[in-house]
Tab-separated table of C-alpha atoms in Angstrom:
chain	number	residue	atom	x	y	z
A	1	MET	CA	-7.789	-8.628	8.205
A	2	LEU	CA	-6.157	-5.235	7.538
A	3	SER	CA	-8.328	-3.564	4.720
A	4	ASP	CA	-6.319	-2.816	0.930
A	5	LEU	CA	-6.010	1.037	2.441
A	6	ASP	CA	-4.289	-0.302	5.200
A	7	ILE	CA	-2.298	-2.386	3.605
A	8	TYR	CA	-0.546	0.283	1.241
A	9	ARG	CA	-0.201	2.446	4.203
A	10	ALA	CA	1.900	0.048	5.905
A	11	ALA	CA	3.935	-1.024	2.977
A	12	HIS	CA	4.195	2.493	2.199
A	13	LEU	CA	5.823	3.349	6.331
A	14	MET	CA	8.356	-0.103	5.024
A	15	MET	CA	9.228	1.147	2.018
A	16	HIS	CA	9.720	5.037	4.477
A	17	SER	CA	11.508	3.163	7.102
A	18	HIS	CA	13.130	0.288	5.312
A	19	GLY	CA	14.405	1.551	2.000
A	20	GLY	CA	15.239	-1.046	0.043
A	21	ASN	CA	15.746	-3.633	3.146
A	22	ALA	CA	11.332	-2.674	3.227
A	23	GLU	CA	10.222	-6.509	1.618
A	24	LEU	CA	13.331	-8.420	3.385
A	25	GLU	CA	11.974	-6.525	6.903
A	26	ALA	CA	8.049	-7.719	5.736
A	27	ALA	CA	9.588	-11.560	5.076
A	28	ILE	CA	11.467	-11.627	8.170
A	29	TYR	CA	7.836	-11.101	9.517
A	30	ALA	CA	6.361	-13.094	7.723
A	31	ASP	CA	9.207	-16.101	8.284
A	32	ARG	CA	8.075	-15.146	11.561
A	33	MET	CA	5.022	-15.569	11.869
A	34	LEU	CA	5.633	-18.985	9.880
A	35	ARG	CA	7.272	-20.159	12.451
A	36	ARG	CA	4.564	-18.976	15.210
A	37	GLY	CA	2.065	-20.980	13.311
A	38	ASN	CA	0.160	-17.662	13.222
A	39	ARG	CA	-1.990	-17.598	10.110
A	40	ASP	CA	-3.714	-14.311	9.858
A	41	GLU	CA	-1.246	-12.421	11.013
A	42	LEU	CA	1.474	-14.105	8.186
A	43	LEU	CA	-1.417	-14.087	5.343
A	44	THR	CA	-1.139	-9.851	6.654
A	45	TRP	CA	2.629	-10.143	6.433
A	46	PHE	CA	3.254	-11.058	3.334
A	47	ARG	CA	0.609	-8.622	1.496
A	48	ILE	CA	2.743	-5.949	3.260
A	49	TRP	CA	5.238	-8.336	1.582
A	50	ARG	CA	4.065	-8.823	-1.749
A	51	THR	CA	2.304	-4.797	-1.229
A	52	ILE	CA	6.263	-3.235	-1.315
A	53	ALA	CA	7.230	-5.097	-4.779
A	54	VAL	CA	4.560	-3.808	-6.617
A	55	MET	CA	5.260	-0.617	-5.403
A	56	ARG	CA	9.113	-1.056	-6.416
A	57	GLN	CA	7.417	-1.772	-9.265
A	58	ASP	CA	5.794	0.885	-10.146
A	59	THR	CA	8.588	3.817	-8.423
A	60	ASP	CA	11.571	1.678	-10.692
A	61	ARG	CA	9.119	2.483	-14.383
A	62	PRO	CA	9.445	6.197	-15.579
A	63	THR	CA	6.406	8.711	-14.721
A	64	THR	CA	6.820	10.981	-17.503
A	65	LEU	CA	7.715	11.120	-21.164
A	66	THR	CA	10.772	12.312	-22.193
A	67	GLY	CA	12.495	13.091	-25.715
A	68	ARG	CA	11.445	11.462	-29.035
A	69	LEU	CA	8.907	9.419	-27.159
A	70	ALA	CA	7.422	11.474	-25.680
A	71	GLY	CA	6.922	13.851	-28.957
A	72	SER	CA	5.560	10.851	-30.834
A	73	ARG	CA	3.094	10.034	-28.265
A	74	MET	CA	0.901	13.153	-28.713
A	75	GLY	CA	1.537	13.404	-32.167
A	76	CYS	CA	4.564	16.407	-32.757
A	77	PRO	CA	6.059	17.258	-35.491
A	78	GLY	CA	9.627	16.899	-35.910
A	79	ALA	CA	9.595	13.414	-33.251
């Protein structure tokens, strides 16, 4: 079984290699393992697939606050 760090690295590589299709590619690999009856590899690919989904959600969120919202949270006057 791969460590969480290895799963993260694999997910990152999949996103780098396949871009917007990374989740689909991981799902295809998981499906192949299911059809082969390879439970351990199925679980590994499912973990990678899930990690890609979480990483994608994190990249969809803004990483910095800008404009009035940032000022109001910092207690800046006039925000």
